Amino acid sequence: MSLERHWTTRSRQLGRYVVPCCVILGTSAAAPVAALKTGDHVPRVLILYPYDERLAATTAAGEAIRTRLLQATKARIDLFSEFLDLSRFPEAEHIGRMARYLSAKYADRRPDVVIALGEVSARFISANRRELAASAKIIVAGFSSSTAEEMDLPNDVVGAFSEFDIVKTAEMARGLQPEARHLFIIGGSSEFDRSWLSRARADLAAFSKDYETTYLEDLTIEEFTKVAAEVPRDSIILALTILKDRDGRNFMPREAVKQIAETAGAPIYGPYLTYIDYGVVGGSVVTFESLGKTVADLALEAVAGKPISNLESRQTYVADARQLERWGLSEKNLPAGAIQMFKEPTFWEQYWLAAVFALAVITFQGTVIAGLLIERRRRQAAETESRHRLLEVVHLNQSATAGALSASIAHELNQPLGAIRSNAEAAAVILRSERPDLELIGQILVDIQDDDQRAHDVISRIRGLLKKRSEIDWQEFDLNDVTTSAIRILRGEAERGSVVVSSSQTSRELPVRADRVHVQQVILNLATNAMDAMLEVITTEKRLLLETRLTAESKVELSISDTGRDIPDERFASVFEPFYTTKPTGTGLGLSIARAIVETYARSRPPTVLEAERSFVLCCLSHEMGE
């Protein structure tokens, strides 16, 4: 967290308060007390506030003291607080009554240490020390050492002193407004206000010579507001304190300053941290957090019986970034080391860690994505190469299948060719007769055409089976048609092996999208494998069933079953592996190629969606059907 943000957060926690009589200290050298020299006695500390609880300055300073004391002693301390309210009740009679009241109140609980915040509290305890805390150690804070000398405090009273240097605030204003020609100093009508004004006249005597200087005093709050609103733009306004106005109305100084600043015609500056966020640009101020720590450490040293001495606090330049923007003042003209409160951090200041992490993640992701893209391209190239090799293997398998079924093919071709020859010979005999029967010749010619078409279909199927492809030829076709075509090719081989080939097909079309020849090759591989499984089986009937159906998941399914031997469970996972075979003359590639073709379609979806989003599923079941 940046120093500016830390300062802002702490200031919000302490409140924005004005300090007419309370200062902020620098860092105290006192350390937490390790052991209090009190035996079983729990130390008592009384904090005297000069005014009521509405004065945020003394209240915040007191809370900082209390927090420090409780932390250092682990709550083994009695803390008491009294608000003298001497701003609204400054009469001697009231002061006497308050002294007698507190003396009676603490008769049985005399404090070991009394902390007097502000000049008024210090005077009160000094005058009434014998009745209230004769043996207590007195610590005062909130005013300058010169003021303490004027008050003629007892020698054993220790102070946390601070010099409220209004000149430093004025110098800060001059740095931000080098073009300013007018200087206005605002002060109220209370005794403290007048004292402040008197001291400011002396301190600003040299500084004010460079300006047309006006002291605004002994006015009502309305008059302060009106005059401040009419000052020239090239003016510097220094706000001291307004505890009372001319009409005798009491104010919290920061609230009075806020009312004036809302309509002021020029920037306002002040010497108190509590004025920040109440309309002032900034000033040379002190912090209450350090005051609380220093005063508390002095109290702890006193309770422990250690010697304590006076301390001086340091001032810090603080500015409200919103007011700088409001008046168009450049932050570059701020004194060195000045803290800007309420400054909106830049994106980098606020999110630098997240930004660095995000950049690292993006860089890492970019590297991974680039690597994945390279791997994807390489994989695509490998898949393309693998597909080409698969198509070559499929073509070789097709050629092998055609060779294995050559006898069946020849048998299937011989039937239509033989019929053509017989019909041609019959037609020749009829034509040599004296009265040729032309109608009969016409019928013979029709039979010849049908047989020729049968032979043509056989040759087309074989040509398609042997056709070499470099890419998958996506087609939409009826699975039932491909199944029927495969049965025709297998018929001759099945008759040779005494295998009865049958099919069970749905009445409706089963459209699929694939390469027709590849699907046919899968059916032939599975069917020939099934027929091979029945070669050595002694049974009354060898049957091969090709069944198509539409599943409940809207998938087209083709199952091929036979009455051959069952596949042993231990071999079931291996039957689709390349080169695995149980046949003496087998290559072990038929089922492997069938699986490769189906898996290729699973990975390479066609560019168009099938009707009802149907997919092509092949199942091969080898089991006993006879019983």
XYZ file of C-alpha atoms in Angstrom:
627
model
C 0.000 0.000 0.000
C 1.358 3.438 -0.868
C 2.054 5.998 1.856
C -0.683 8.239 0.492
C -3.305 5.500 0.649
C -2.177 4.454 4.113
C -2.438 8.039 5.325
C -5.913 8.414 3.885
C -7.123 5.211 5.499
C -5.747 6.127 8.919
C -7.153 9.637 8.693
C -10.605 8.258 7.979
C -10.353 5.969 10.957
C -9.340 8.818 13.297
C -11.911 11.220 11.862
C -11.437 14.701 10.442
C -11.060 16.927 13.389
C -9.780 20.315 14.272
C -7.246 20.794 16.976
C -7.342 24.173 18.610
C -5.375 22.829 21.522
C -4.126 19.345 20.654
C -1.004 18.417 18.705
C 0.371 15.411 16.953
C 3.686 14.006 17.925
C 6.413 12.374 15.943
C 7.696 8.923 16.725
C 8.324 8.294 20.400
C 11.419 6.528 21.533
C 9.553 4.918 24.393
C 9.032 1.185 24.057
C 6.113 -0.850 25.437
C 6.520 -1.487 29.113
C 7.522 -5.057 29.766
C 6.699 -5.036 33.480
C 4.844 -2.418 35.535
C 6.277 -1.743 38.992
C 2.922 -1.838 40.716
C 2.735 -5.270 42.310
C -0.857 -6.399 42.417
C -2.087 -2.856 41.861
C -3.689 -2.223 38.447
C -2.484 1.158 37.130
C -5.068 3.906 36.734
C -4.811 6.511 33.984
C -7.177 9.472 33.716
C -7.508 11.320 30.384
C -8.851 14.878 30.611
C -10.481 16.348 27.496
C -10.799 20.181 27.428
C -14.149 20.333 25.676
C -17.005 17.934 24.941
C -16.968 14.738 22.905
C -17.983 16.554 19.703
C -14.476 17.935 19.253
C -13.102 15.183 17.050
C -9.460 16.184 17.497
C -9.139 15.513 21.210
C -11.525 12.551 21.021
C -9.476 10.865 18.299
C -6.214 11.589 20.106
C -7.659 10.145 23.311
C -8.830 6.998 21.519
C -5.345 6.535 20.055
C -3.917 6.791 23.588
C -6.431 4.306 24.983
C -5.784 1.799 22.191
C -2.037 1.985 22.727
C -2.318 1.548 26.510
C -4.655 -1.428 26.268
C -2.450 -3.156 23.710
C 0.773 -2.589 25.640
C -0.637 -3.819 28.968
C -2.858 -6.542 27.512
C -5.814 -4.664 29.048
C -4.330 -4.813 32.584
C -4.986 -1.132 33.197
C -7.904 1.036 34.332
C -8.655 3.913 31.948
C -10.908 6.849 32.819
C -12.067 9.757 30.640
C -13.535 13.129 31.613
C -14.826 15.855 29.267
C -14.473 19.246 31.042
C -16.604 21.127 28.472
C -14.788 24.377 29.301
C -15.568 25.965 25.941
C -19.263 26.259 26.654
C -18.810 26.610 30.435
C -15.672 28.733 30.983
C -16.907 30.346 34.216
C -14.809 30.010 37.351
C -17.823 28.671 39.289
C -18.193 25.811 36.860
C -14.472 25.036 36.995
C -14.640 24.894 40.789
C -17.697 22.652 40.740
C -16.015 20.347 38.217
C -12.880 20.124 40.380
C -14.889 19.252 43.493
C -16.962 16.719 41.591
C -13.929 14.921 40.157
C -12.151 14.984 43.516
C -15.101 13.262 45.140
C -15.546 10.873 42.225
C -11.961 9.625 42.323
C -11.540 9.752 46.103
C -11.197 5.963 46.284
C -9.559 5.523 42.891
C -6.837 8.121 42.673
C -5.143 7.976 39.217
C -1.471 7.118 38.891
C -1.156 9.190 35.715
C -3.250 12.093 34.448
C -3.057 12.942 30.744
C -4.270 16.490 30.027
C -5.055 17.102 26.360
C -4.790 20.767 25.471
C -3.918 23.983 27.241
C -7.268 24.257 29.049
C -6.983 20.768 30.523
C -3.382 21.428 31.536
C -4.385 24.583 33.417
C -7.263 22.735 35.080
C -5.162 19.867 36.439
C -2.349 22.187 37.482
C -4.765 24.270 39.543
C -6.584 21.303 41.072
C -3.841 18.721 41.281
C -3.765 18.545 45.099
C -7.478 17.684 45.402
C -7.670 15.356 42.402
C -4.298 13.647 41.906
C -1.694 14.824 44.370
C 0.667 11.901 43.804
C -0.074 11.301 40.129
C 2.344 11.918 37.293
C 1.008 14.663 34.995
C 1.497 14.475 31.204
C 0.246 17.368 29.065
C -0.055 17.545 25.285
C -1.511 19.722 22.584
C 0.346 23.016 22.760
C 3.785 24.505 22.284
C 6.654 24.597 24.748
C 6.544 28.413 24.722
C 2.899 28.275 25.815
C 3.902 25.876 28.579
C 6.483 28.377 29.797
C 3.865 31.124 29.858
C 1.547 28.844 31.852
C 4.320 28.308 34.435
C 3.565 24.592 34.785
C 5.101 22.684 37.716
C 8.578 21.323 37.040
C 7.497 17.679 37.304
C 4.857 18.068 34.586
C 6.031 16.423 31.346
C 4.761 17.626 28.012
C 4.409 16.317 24.497
C 4.797 19.702 22.828
C 4.307 20.860 19.256
C 4.867 24.170 17.554
C 1.917 25.100 15.331
C 3.897 26.930 12.667
C 1.339 28.850 10.600
C 4.171 30.210 8.456
C 4.806 26.758 7.009
C 1.180 26.524 5.903
C 1.467 30.001 4.361
C 4.658 28.984 2.521
C 2.858 25.933 1.146
C 0.067 28.196 -0.127
C 2.572 30.548 -1.790
C 4.214 27.598 -3.580
C 0.848 26.485 -4.967
C -0.303 30.040 -5.818
C 2.762 32.026 -6.886
C 0.522 34.561 -8.646
C -1.457 35.412 -5.460
C -1.554 39.092 -4.420
C -4.011 39.054 -1.504
C -3.787 37.346 1.907
C -6.771 36.813 4.221
C -6.494 35.335 7.743
C -9.713 34.098 9.404
C -10.166 33.751 13.200
C -13.125 33.528 15.588
C -14.138 35.442 18.704
C -13.380 33.023 21.549
C -10.445 33.580 23.870
C -8.515 30.834 22.098
C -9.446 32.227 18.676
C -8.149 35.678 19.633
C -4.961 34.176 21.050
C -4.396 32.349 17.765
C -4.943 35.536 15.765
C -2.530 37.461 17.961
C 0.196 34.893 17.524
C -0.479 34.630 13.763
C 0.012 38.419 13.375
C 3.441 38.139 14.911
C 4.455 34.984 13.033
C 3.196 36.226 9.637
C 4.597 39.749 9.940
C 7.414 39.165 7.443
C 5.402 36.889 5.149
C 2.430 39.280 4.877
C 4.589 42.152 3.535
C 4.432 40.591 0.072
C 0.617 40.682 0.031
C -2.308 42.956 0.582
C -3.187 41.424 3.949
C -6.583 41.447 5.684
C -7.482 39.875 9.036
C -11.104 38.714 9.149
C -12.091 38.571 12.824
C -14.969 39.309 15.146
C -17.570 38.484 12.470
C -20.641 36.289 12.422
C -20.437 33.018 10.540
C -22.649 34.503 7.820
C -20.317 37.470 7.462
C -17.273 35.186 7.268
C -18.994 33.216 4.493
C -20.050 36.331 2.571
C -16.626 38.012 2.698
C -14.790 34.802 1.735
C -17.079 34.370 -1.259
C -16.179 37.867 -2.536
C -12.386 37.721 -2.244
C -10.395 37.987 -5.508
C -9.334 34.792 -7.195
C -5.642 35.664 -6.695
C -6.022 35.382 -2.918
C -4.705 33.052 -0.209
C -7.065 32.379 2.699
C -5.626 31.034 5.971
C -8.255 29.630 8.342
C -7.200 29.456 12.015
C -10.048 28.511 14.397
C -13.640 29.633 14.928
C -14.825 28.287 18.253
C -17.236 31.229 18.595
C -18.446 33.917 16.254
C -19.322 37.495 17.107
C -22.856 36.517 18.155
C -21.438 34.077 20.742
C -22.512 30.950 18.853
C -20.297 27.931 19.498
C -18.879 25.981 16.548
C -16.769 23.008 15.819
C -13.919 24.747 13.926
C -13.913 22.274 11.041
C -17.686 22.706 10.555
C -17.280 26.482 10.457
C -14.428 26.176 7.961
C -16.508 23.811 5.822
C -19.366 26.323 5.657
C -16.987 29.087 4.578
C -15.097 26.924 2.057
C -18.228 25.851 0.188
C -18.655 29.287 -1.412
C -15.165 30.752 -1.017
C -13.759 32.674 -3.976
C -10.184 31.436 -3.428
C -8.407 28.392 -1.971
C -8.411 28.034 1.829
C -5.531 26.558 3.864
C -5.392 25.504 7.520
C -2.902 24.172 10.100
C -4.998 21.213 11.277
C -5.429 17.726 9.874
C -9.114 17.862 10.788
C -9.670 20.561 8.153
C -8.789 18.091 5.399
C -12.003 16.813 3.781
C -13.770 19.950 5.027
C -12.897 22.226 2.130
C -9.278 23.277 2.723
C -6.491 22.634 0.223
C -4.076 21.565 2.960
C -1.407 22.789 5.318
C 1.454 21.895 7.617
C -0.214 19.594 10.152
C 0.448 16.955 12.780
C -1.061 13.451 13.091
C -3.056 12.103 16.022
C -1.920 8.525 15.641
C 1.650 9.425 16.567
C 0.370 11.654 19.392
C -1.551 8.751 20.898
C 1.437 6.451 20.693
C 3.877 8.946 22.159
C 1.671 10.084 25.044
C 0.719 6.480 25.849
C 4.366 5.388 25.886
C 5.171 8.284 28.231
C 2.341 7.126 30.507
C 3.614 3.540 30.486
C 7.123 4.678 31.372
C 5.713 6.796 34.193
C 3.649 3.905 35.609
C 6.731 1.694 35.467
C 8.653 4.251 37.505
C 11.018 5.226 34.731
C 12.146 8.822 34.155
C 10.333 10.698 31.375
C 11.050 14.007 29.676
C 9.467 16.482 27.265
C 9.138 15.563 23.608
C 8.682 17.624 20.450
C 6.528 16.565 17.491
C 7.029 17.146 13.800
C 4.696 18.642 11.259
C 3.845 17.119 7.891
C 2.608 18.763 4.707
C -0.771 17.336 3.722
C -2.969 18.280 0.751
C -6.442 17.281 -0.416
C -6.065 16.083 -4.026
C -9.710 16.946 -4.749
C -9.192 20.576 -3.742
C -6.042 20.782 -5.849
C -8.132 19.715 -8.821
C -10.990 22.048 -7.878
C -8.743 25.122 -7.893
C -6.476 23.986 -10.717
C -3.374 23.837 -8.514
C -0.459 21.721 -9.692
C 0.729 18.954 -7.387
C 4.231 19.575 -8.744
C 4.299 22.766 -6.644
C 3.667 20.921 -3.374
C 6.530 20.901 -0.832
C 8.839 17.912 -0.973
C 7.444 14.962 0.918
C 3.884 16.305 0.957
C 1.162 13.692 1.281
C -1.890 13.842 -0.970
C -5.041 12.537 0.632
C -8.034 11.362 -1.386
C -5.880 11.065 -4.450
C -7.271 8.540 -6.871
C -4.457 6.084 -7.486
C -3.487 5.404 -11.059
C -4.391 2.079 -12.552
C -0.796 0.930 -12.152
C -0.597 2.124 -8.513
C -3.863 0.459 -7.601
C -3.592 -2.750 -9.571
C 0.118 -3.165 -10.301
C 0.279 -6.573 -8.645
C -2.834 -7.785 -10.438
C -1.594 -6.214 -13.693
C 1.788 -7.927 -13.407
C 0.075 -11.192 -12.607
C -2.367 -10.734 -15.492
C 0.470 -9.927 -17.907
C 2.343 -12.988 -16.697
C -0.755 -15.131 -17.139
C -1.445 -13.654 -20.585
C 2.175 -14.200 -21.606
C 2.045 -17.742 -20.315
C -1.306 -18.349 -22.002
C -0.013 -16.826 -25.230
C 2.996 -19.120 -25.120
C 0.795 -22.121 -24.381
C -1.681 -21.146 -27.110
C 1.141 -20.666 -29.616
C 2.525 -24.049 -28.642
C -0.924 -25.616 -28.901
C -1.482 -24.043 -32.313
C 1.823 -25.455 -33.495
C 0.930 -28.840 -32.045
C -2.537 -28.571 -33.591
C -1.039 -27.905 -37.007
C 1.381 -30.755 -36.559
C -1.449 -32.999 -35.383
C -3.612 -32.010 -38.326
C -0.730 -32.797 -40.660
C -0.180 -36.106 -38.881
C -3.897 -36.899 -39.040
C -3.978 -36.064 -42.740
C -0.960 -38.269 -43.323
C -2.504 -41.004 -41.175
C -5.772 -40.723 -43.094
C -3.934 -41.065 -46.399
C -2.096 -44.113 -45.083
C -5.369 -45.524 -43.825
C -6.997 -44.994 -47.210
C -4.080 -46.796 -48.834
C -4.431 -49.666 -46.369
C -8.182 -49.708 -46.956
C -7.552 -49.857 -50.703
C -5.159 -52.755 -50.237
C -7.737 -54.424 -48.037
C -10.364 -53.839 -50.709
C -8.096 -55.443 -53.285
C -7.464 -58.367 -50.949
C -11.195 -58.700 -50.322
C -11.855 -58.665 -54.054
C -9.207 -61.367 -54.505
C -10.654 -63.451 -51.697
C -14.099 -63.121 -53.208
C -12.930 -63.647 -56.773
C -14.565 -67.059 -56.978
C -17.832 -65.606 -55.764
C -17.503 -62.724 -58.160
C -16.758 -65.064 -61.043
C -19.701 -67.225 -60.067
C -21.971 -64.201 -59.871
C -20.767 -62.987 -63.275
C -21.090 -66.440 -64.875
C -24.809 -66.562 -64.147
C -25.808 -63.471 -66.169
C -23.149 -64.181 -68.827
C -24.316 -67.775 -69.203
C -27.903 -66.644 -69.428
C -26.940 -64.105 -72.092
C -25.203 -66.809 -74.132
C -28.130 -69.208 -73.830
C -30.606 -66.524 -74.828
C -28.423 -65.448 -77.741
C -28.163 -69.058 -79.022
C -31.939 -69.474 -78.681
C -32.538 -66.285 -80.629
C -30.183 -67.457 -83.398
C -32.122 -70.737 -83.756
C -35.413 -68.867 -83.936
C -34.094 -66.502 -86.561
C -32.981 -69.437 -88.801
C -36.494 -70.840 -88.839
C -38.824 -70.171 -91.811
C -41.204 -68.098 -89.719
C -39.250 -66.475 -86.837
C -41.359 -65.641 -83.761
C -40.513 -61.972 -83.395
C -42.429 -61.589 -80.157
C -40.364 -64.377 -78.591
C -37.167 -62.828 -79.912
C -38.208 -59.527 -78.314
C -38.691 -61.242 -74.966
C -35.271 -62.920 -75.346
C -33.694 -59.543 -76.018
C -35.307 -58.149 -72.834
C -33.847 -61.087 -70.869
C -30.440 -60.401 -72.427
C -30.660 -56.747 -71.360
C -31.598 -57.746 -67.792
C -28.716 -60.193 -67.575
C -26.366 -57.620 -68.994
C -27.514 -55.141 -66.312
C -26.890 -57.792 -63.661
C -23.356 -58.281 -64.965
C -22.887 -54.531 -65.139
C -23.996 -54.171 -61.507
C -21.548 -56.841 -60.424
C -18.705 -55.143 -62.280
C -19.730 -51.702 -60.865
C -19.664 -53.070 -57.342
C -16.230 -54.568 -57.879
C -14.989 -51.384 -59.565
C -16.205 -49.339 -56.604
C -14.581 -51.801 -54.251
C -11.255 -51.485 -56.038
C -11.389 -47.721 -56.598
C -8.529 -45.879 -54.870
C -9.327 -42.621 -53.000
C -7.063 -39.886 -51.689
C -9.815 -38.351 -49.526
C -13.055 -39.493 -47.946
C -15.923 -39.118 -50.417
C -18.741 -37.908 -48.180
C -22.099 -39.104 -49.491
C -25.573 -39.450 -48.073
C -27.095 -42.874 -48.748
C -29.443 -45.479 -47.335
C -27.656 -48.014 -45.131
C -30.159 -50.652 -46.215
C -28.998 -50.283 -49.855
C -25.346 -50.763 -48.909
C -26.248 -53.803 -46.811
C -28.190 -55.340 -49.729
C -25.265 -54.658 -52.099
C -22.826 -56.336 -49.719
C -25.076 -59.396 -49.467
C -25.039 -59.724 -53.241
C -21.229 -59.678 -53.279
C -21.097 -62.264 -50.512
C -23.720 -64.593 -51.961
C -21.345 -66.688 -54.051
C -18.812 -67.130 -51.234
C -21.639 -67.946 -48.825
C -23.023 -70.666 -51.137
C -19.564 -72.228 -51.366
C -19.409 -72.404 -47.566
C -23.044 -73.506 -47.205
C -23.827 -70.304 -45.304
C -27.318 -68.906 -45.410
C -27.111 -65.128 -45.628
C -30.182 -63.141 -44.596
C -31.019 -59.609 -43.590
C -33.469 -57.907 -41.292
C -34.079 -54.338 -42.313
C -36.430 -51.574 -41.228
C -39.183 -50.578 -43.593
C -38.008 -46.994 -43.657
C -34.825 -45.554 -45.066
C -31.820 -45.229 -42.778
C -29.863 -42.287 -44.230
C -26.267 -41.907 -43.139
C -23.459 -39.681 -44.360
C -20.138 -41.353 -45.042
C -18.080 -42.860 -47.851
C -20.324 -45.569 -49.327
C -17.432 -47.806 -50.383
C -15.840 -47.610 -46.914
C -19.085 -48.638 -45.223
C -19.423 -51.484 -47.681
C -15.831 -52.515 -46.918
C -16.565 -52.612 -43.169
C -19.608 -54.832 -43.795
C -17.603 -57.167 -46.042
C -14.754 -57.406 -43.490
C -17.124 -58.242 -40.668
C -19.175 -60.656 -42.784
C -16.194 -62.562 -44.205
C -14.740 -62.790 -40.680
C -18.085 -64.202 -39.503
C -18.167 -66.764 -42.341
C -14.581 -67.800 -41.549
C -15.673 -68.367 -37.942
C -18.237 -70.921 -39.199
C -15.911 -72.969 -41.457
C -15.000 -75.555 -38.861
C -18.294 -75.517 -37.025
C -20.383 -78.644 -37.343
C -23.962 -77.532 -37.210
C -27.186 -78.259 -38.993
C -27.284 -74.774 -40.385
C -24.755 -71.975 -40.859
C -26.443 -68.637 -40.796
C -25.249 -65.082 -41.237
C -27.655 -62.274 -40.293
C -27.236 -58.618 -41.212
C -29.675 -56.449 -39.256
C -30.248 -52.690 -39.444
C -32.356 -50.621 -37.084
C -32.874 -47.150 -35.601
C -31.958 -46.986 -31.884
C -33.753 -45.059 -29.161
C -30.942 -42.492 -29.280
C -31.733 -41.772 -32.963
C -28.656 -43.629 -34.156
C -28.488 -45.993 -37.110
C -27.150 -49.395 -36.077
C -25.950 -52.333 -38.171
C -25.289 -55.617 -36.412
C -23.778 -58.746 -37.988
C -24.250 -62.044 -36.180
C -23.393 -65.630 -37.035
C -23.640 -69.171 -35.688
C -19.888 -69.606 -35.430
C -17.712 -69.978 -32.391
C -17.935 -67.462 -29.569
C -15.071 -65.072 -28.994
C -13.409 -65.952 -25.675
C -13.589 -63.156 -23.109
C -9.831 -63.002 -22.766
C -9.449 -62.449 -26.528
C -12.317 -60.038 -27.027
C -10.166 -56.948 -26.425
C -7.565 -58.168 -28.962
C -9.648 -59.112 -31.969
C -9.608 -55.568 -33.330
C -5.858 -55.112 -32.841
C -3.717 -55.059 -36.030
C -2.221 -58.406 -37.118
C -4.088 -60.339 -34.464
C -5.581 -63.488 -36.009
C -6.472 -67.047 -35.072
C -6.659 -68.257 -38.691
C -3.632 -70.000 -40.233
C -3.852 -67.921 -43.407
C -5.265 -64.741 -41.881
C -3.495 -61.370 -41.951
C -5.152 -59.988 -38.831
C -6.095 -56.770 -40.656
C -9.783 -57.231 -41.509
C -11.313 -56.276 -38.153
C -8.518 -53.785 -37.452
C -9.270 -51.906 -40.672
C -12.996 -52.025 -39.934
C -12.372 -50.386 -36.568
C -10.003 -47.798 -38.095
C -12.626 -46.789 -40.650
C -15.341 -46.379 -38.012
C -13.017 -44.405 -35.696
C -12.034 -42.161 -38.603
C -15.678 -41.215 -39.093
C -16.043 -40.617 -35.354
C -13.181 -38.076 -35.462
C -13.986 -36.569 -38.865
C -17.570 -35.384 -38.698
C -19.075 -34.415 -42.085
C -19.728 -30.744 -42.766
C -23.492 -31.226 -42.744
C -25.748 -32.677 -40.065
C -27.569 -35.918 -40.816
C -31.295 -36.174 -40.801
C -32.438 -36.282 -37.147
C -28.749 -35.970 -36.222
C -28.242 -39.685 -36.758
C -24.845 -41.243 -36.534
C -23.456 -44.452 -37.944
C -22.776 -47.261 -35.459
C -21.463 -50.715 -36.323
C -21.601 -53.668 -33.963
C -20.099 -57.095 -34.576
C -21.578 -59.918 -32.496
C -20.367 -63.496 -32.903
C -22.496 -66.009 -31.004
C -24.462 -69.226 -31.367
C -27.813 -68.677 -33.093
C -28.838 -72.286 -33.666
C -30.628 -72.831 -30.443
